[in-house]
Structures are given as structure tokens and as C-alpha cells.
Phi, psi and omega in degrees: 000127187287160183270354155259358150288333184256357161302298153353244141013296163293000182254315164282010137280344196272307183286347179267330151306302175295285215300304167321315159288355181277313158302285180338300226263332161314301174297342189242333177243355163228042191007067170248029152087229219221318182304304171318305178302316166311294173308295165327323186268337157325273188339300177307305164293344158282352181277325171310313165314309194295303170337297204281014172283334211282126176300333163314080167306009152283103181311308202301324176293311178314316184284307182280353172269355173279342183298322192285341195272331171323308185307306163292322153305325162302323195270327169314305183309305199296320180309308189297300188285332184202023171046048144290152185220093193306129152303199195252338162267353168296330185282322181300303167327313191292319182298315189273356165279316161281337167272327157316328177294324177296320187260341146336302197275317215240027173290147168262127195265354162087021188203000000 
């Protein structure tokens, strides 16, 4: 699998997981109702499906690497959806997480 396809899958997974969690949050915390919550539950389920399309067969590796995407994606989602403005430490932490993701997923392993 190409790195570009793998990254695209991570981005799709992030959109579904973060978006799903945000919908549940909106449904419960902002009192938007069961349709929002239901949409969030569906999105969260689809996130689990998308993650299975990564070529690496190691669940732990995929989810560990995805964690870096989740951290950066959550900050980006907050900026777009809620007007959150990350500070330099948020940005630095997200970049460190993305670097960790790249090492976990794309380092040559000799097999």
C-alpha cells in the first residue's frame, strides 16, 4: 500500500471518529437530540471499518499510529467547528504526535 493511500485512510478515519464524537457531544452536551447522537454512533462505527483497510496486519500498530493523527485532527476539528485557537504548545505537541505516527507506520522494518 502506498503511503498516500495509508495517509488518506488515516484522514478518513480521523474525520469519522472525531466527527462522530463531536456529534455525540453536540447531541448530549448541547442538547441537539437523538439524531445527532445517532449520527455520531454511525460515524464512530464507520471509523472502525475504515481502520481495517490499512495494509499492516497489526491492530496495535495501526491504532497507535492513528493516535498521532487523532491528536492533530482533534485540534484541527476544534479550530474549524468550534473556533478553538491552539497555542504554540498545542501545535508543537501535535507535530510531535504526527512525527511519532510516521515513525510507527512508515519506518523500514526489513520484512
